[in-house]
Coordinates of C-alpha atoms and ligand atoms in Angstrom, one line a residue:
M1 CA 32.2 -5.3 -7.4
V2 CA 30.6 -8.4 -6.0
Q3 CA 33.3 -10.3 -4.2
N4 CA 32.9 -13.8 -2.8
V5 CA 29.4 -13.0 -1.7
S6 CA 27.2 -15.5 0.1
F7 CA 23.8 -14.6 1.5
R8 CA 21.0 -16.1 3.6
Y9 CA 18.2 -14.3 5.4
A10 CA 19.1 -15.9 8.8
D11 CA 21.3 -18.6 10.3
D12 CA 18.5 -21.2 10.2
Q13 CA 17.6 -20.3 6.5
P14 CA 19.0 -21.9 3.4
W15 CA 21.7 -20.1 1.5
I16 CA 20.3 -18.1 -1.4
Y17 CA 23.7 -17.3 -2.9
K18 CA 27.1 -18.9 -2.4
D19 CA 30.4 -17.3 -3.5
L20 CA 29.2 -14.9 -6.1
D21 CA 31.9 -13.1 -7.9
F22 CA 31.3 -10.6 -10.6
G23 CA 31.5 -6.9 -11.6
I24 CA 28.8 -4.5 -12.5
D25 CA 29.6 -1.2 -14.2
L26 CA 28.0 1.4 -16.3
E27 CA 28.3 -0.8 -19.4
T28 CA 26.5 -3.8 -17.7
R29 CA 23.1 -4.6 -19.2
V30 CA 21.7 -7.7 -17.8
A31 CA 18.4 -9.5 -17.3
L32 CA 18.2 -11.9 -14.4
V33 CA 16.1 -14.9 -14.9
G34 CA 15.5 -18.1 -13.0
P35 CA 12.8 -20.1 -11.2
N36 CA 10.4 -18.4 -8.8
G37 CA 11.8 -17.8 -5.4
V38 CA 15.4 -18.4 -6.4
G39 CA 16.6 -15.0 -5.2
K40 CA 16.4 -12.5 -8.1
S41 CA 14.8 -9.7 -6.1
T42 CA 17.2 -10.5 -3.3
L43 CA 20.2 -9.9 -5.5
L44 CA 18.8 -6.5 -6.5
K45 CA 18.4 -5.6 -2.8
L46 CA 22.0 -6.7 -2.1
L47 CA 23.3 -4.7 -5.0
E48 CA 21.4 -1.6 -3.8
G49 CA 22.5 -2.1 -0.2
E50 CA 19.0 -2.6 1.3
L51 CA 20.2 -6.1 2.4
T52 CA 23.7 -6.7 3.8
V53 CA 25.7 -9.7 2.5
T54 CA 26.2 -12.6 5.0
E55 CA 29.8 -13.2 3.8
G56 CA 32.0 -11.5 1.3
M57 CA 31.8 -7.9 0.1
I58 CA 30.0 -5.6 -2.3
R59 CA 32.1 -2.6 -3.2
R60 CA 30.3 0.4 -4.7
H61 CA 31.9 3.5 -6.1
N62 CA 31.5 6.4 -3.6
H63 CA 29.5 8.5 -6.0
L64 CA 27.4 5.7 -7.5
K65 CA 23.8 6.7 -7.8
I66 CA 21.4 3.7 -8.0
G67 CA 17.8 3.9 -9.0
R68 CA 15.7 0.8 -8.1
Y69 CA 12.2 0.4 -9.5
H70 CA 9.9 -2.0 -7.7
Q71 CA 6.1 -2.3 -7.4
H72 CA 5.9 -0.6 -4.0
L73 CA 7.1 2.7 -5.4
K74 CA 3.7 3.3 -6.7
E75 CA 2.2 3.2 -3.2
W76 CA 4.3 6.1 -2.3
L77 CA 2.6 8.4 -4.8
D78 CA 0.1 10.9 -3.3
L79 CA -2.9 10.1 -5.5
S80 CA -4.6 13.4 -4.8
E81 CA -1.8 15.2 -6.5
S82 CA -1.0 15.5 -10.2
A83 CA 2.0 13.9 -11.8
V84 CA 3.5 17.4 -12.5
T85 CA 2.9 18.6 -8.9
H86 CA 4.5 15.4 -7.6
L87 CA 7.6 15.8 -9.6
L88 CA 7.9 19.5 -8.8
K89 CA 7.7 18.6 -5.1
C90 CA 10.4 15.9 -5.5
F91 CA 12.7 18.1 -7.4
P92 CA 12.0 21.7 -6.3
D93 CA 15.3 23.1 -7.4
T94 CA 15.6 21.7 -10.9
G95 CA 13.7 22.0 -14.0
G96 CA 10.4 23.7 -13.4
E97 CA 7.0 22.8 -14.7
E98 CA 7.8 22.6 -18.4
A99 CA 10.8 20.4 -17.8
M100 CA 8.7 18.0 -15.7
K101 CA 6.0 17.9 -18.4
R102 CA 8.7 17.0 -20.9
A103 CA 10.1 14.3 -18.6
L104 CA 6.6 12.8 -18.3
G105 CA 6.0 13.1 -22.0
Q106 CA 9.1 11.0 -22.6
F107 CA 7.4 8.2 -20.9
G108 CA 4.2 8.7 -22.8
L109 CA 2.2 10.6 -20.2
T110 CA 0.8 13.6 -22.0
G111 CA -1.8 16.4 -21.9
K112 CA -4.4 16.2 -19.1
Q113 CA -2.8 13.0 -17.7
Q114 CA 0.0 15.2 -16.5
I115 CA -2.1 17.6 -14.5
C116 CA -5.1 15.6 -13.3
P117 CA -5.0 13.9 -9.8
M118 CA -3.1 10.7 -10.1
Q119 CA -6.1 8.8 -8.7
N120 CA -7.6 9.3 -12.2
L121 CA -4.7 7.5 -13.8
S122 CA -4.5 3.8 -14.6
E123 CA -1.9 1.5 -12.9
G124 CA 0.2 1.7 -16.1
Q125 CA 0.1 5.5 -16.2
R126 CA 1.2 5.7 -12.6
C127 CA 4.1 3.4 -13.5
R128 CA 5.0 6.0 -16.1
V129 CA 5.1 8.7 -13.4
V130 CA 7.5 6.5 -11.4
F131 CA 9.7 5.9 -14.4
A132 CA 9.9 9.6 -15.1
W133 CA 10.8 10.2 -11.5
L134 CA 13.5 7.5 -11.6
S135 CA 15.0 8.9 -14.8
W136 CA 15.0 12.5 -13.5
N137 CA 17.2 11.3 -10.6
S138 CA 19.8 10.4 -13.3
P139 CA 21.1 7.2 -11.7
H140 CA 24.2 5.5 -13.0
L141 CA 22.8 2.1 -12.4
L142 CA 19.2 1.2 -12.9
L143 CA 17.8 -1.8 -11.0
L144 CA 14.4 -2.8 -12.3
D145 CA 12.4 -5.4 -10.4
E146 CA 9.4 -6.7 -12.3
P147 CA 8.6 -3.4 -14.0
T148 CA 5.9 -4.8 -16.3
N149 CA 3.4 -6.0 -13.7
H150 CA 0.1 -4.2 -14.5
L151 CA 1.5 -2.6 -17.6
D152 CA -0.3 -2.7 -21.0
M153 CA 1.7 -3.6 -24.2
E154 CA 2.1 0.1 -25.2
T155 CA 3.7 1.0 -21.8
I156 CA 5.9 -2.1 -22.0
D157 CA 7.1 -1.0 -25.4
A158 CA 7.7 2.6 -24.1
L159 CA 9.6 1.2 -21.2
A160 CA 11.8 -1.0 -23.5
E161 CA 12.6 2.0 -25.6
A162 CA 13.4 4.1 -22.5
V163 CA 15.7 1.4 -21.1
N164 CA 17.5 1.0 -24.4
G165 CA 18.1 4.8 -24.5
F166 CA 19.3 4.8 -20.9
P167 CA 23.0 5.5 -20.9
G168 CA 24.1 3.7 -17.7
G169 CA 24.2 0.2 -16.3
M170 CA 21.0 -1.8 -15.9
V171 CA 20.0 -5.0 -14.1
L172 CA 16.5 -6.1 -14.9
V173 CA 14.4 -8.8 -13.2
S174 CA 11.4 -9.8 -15.2
H175 CA 9.3 -12.8 -16.0
D176 CA 8.3 -10.9 -19.2
F177 CA 10.4 -12.5 -21.9
R178 CA 8.9 -10.2 -24.4
L179 CA 10.4 -7.2 -22.6
I180 CA 13.7 -8.9 -22.1
S181 CA 13.9 -9.8 -25.8
Q182 CA 13.2 -6.1 -26.7
V183 CA 15.9 -4.8 -24.3
N184 CA 19.5 -4.9 -25.5
C185 CA 21.0 -7.1 -22.7
E186 CA 22.7 -10.3 -21.7
V187 CA 20.8 -13.0 -19.8
W188 CA 22.1 -14.2 -16.5
V189 CA 20.5 -17.2 -14.8
C190 CA 20.1 -17.4 -11.0
Q191 CA 20.0 -21.0 -9.9
D192 CA 21.5 -23.4 -7.3
S193 CA 22.9 -20.4 -5.3
R194 CA 24.9 -19.3 -8.3
V195 CA 24.5 -16.6 -11.0
E196 CA 25.8 -17.6 -14.5
K197 CA 25.7 -16.1 -17.9
W198 CA 23.4 -17.7 -20.4
E199 CA 25.1 -18.2 -23.7
G200 CA 22.1 -17.4 -25.9
D201 CA 19.1 -15.2 -26.0
V202 CA 16.3 -15.3 -23.6
L203 CA 14.0 -17.2 -26.0
S204 CA 16.5 -20.1 -26.0
Y205 CA 16.4 -20.1 -22.2
K206 CA 12.7 -20.4 -22.1
Ligands
ATP1 N1 12.6 -10.9 4.1 C1 12.7 -12.2 3.9 N2 13.0 -13.1 5.0 C2 13.2 -14.4 4.8 N3 13.1 -15.0 3.5 C3 12.9 -14.2 2.5 C4 12.7 -12.8 2.6 N4 12.4 -12.3 1.4 C5 12.5 -13.3 0.5 N5 12.7 -14.5 1.2 C6 12.9 -15.8 0.6 O1 14.1 -15.8 -0.2 C7 13.9 -16.5 -1.4 C8 14.2 -15.6 -2.6 O2 13.2 -14.6 -2.7 P1 13.2 -13.6 -3.9 O3 12.0 -12.7 -3.7 O4 14.5 -12.9 -4.0 O5 13.1 -14.5 -5.2 P2 12.8 -14.2 -6.7 O6 13.7 -15.1 -7.5 O7 12.8 -12.7 -6.9 O8 11.3 -14.7 -6.8 P3 10.1 -14.4 -7.9 O9 10.6 -14.9 -9.2 O10 9.0 -15.3 -7.4 O11 9.8 -13.0 -7.8 C9 12.5 -17.0 -1.4 O12 12.5 -18.4 -0.9 C10 11.8 -16.1 -0.4 O13 10.8 -16.8 0.3

């Protein structure tokens, strides 16, 4: 629950948000759009709790598990390892090798791509490893910040399919209107320190 939330980065900085009031639950499926620098990524960081609201309150369910995808996650991959080894290290107590391979396969990473060092993978393939990791965490709420940067069409389509199959809540920030129109979601516009629902599809916003 986002209650009367206002946010600015510092006292001498402009307000990014004023008096936001809305709920997000496991049924929420939203794409945030708006001009560059308006505060879309900032809102995801507030929702996740990386940033603290300046005024108001964000109440999260005690057991809420949030998965946030952002570009910097790829930097955290150890490129000398394979995707399977990486997932086994992250989740030593669950699944095992075959399960990890299946998880990677769901995101279109197959065969040798699963077992070669990740330095031999393309940017798009490394994104697939990160998506498999995120989904293995089974979050209730998925926050996706510009997930299509560096992705080829095929990976974007795989991502859209995975997101549509994801059973929880989702907030997506993307400039890729093709992805947004493929994903089953409402469009919310961030502008003038407010967040408002767009009555129409993303193509009519464009
Ligand atoms: N750590 C920070 N400290 C101060 N100001 C910041 C910080 N991070 C972002 N900002 C500023 O806050 C505003 C909102 O940034 P944010 O990245 O949330 O916008 P955005 O809508 O996601 O942008 P884009 O569409 O370009 O990705 C921008 O003016 C940005 O310069």
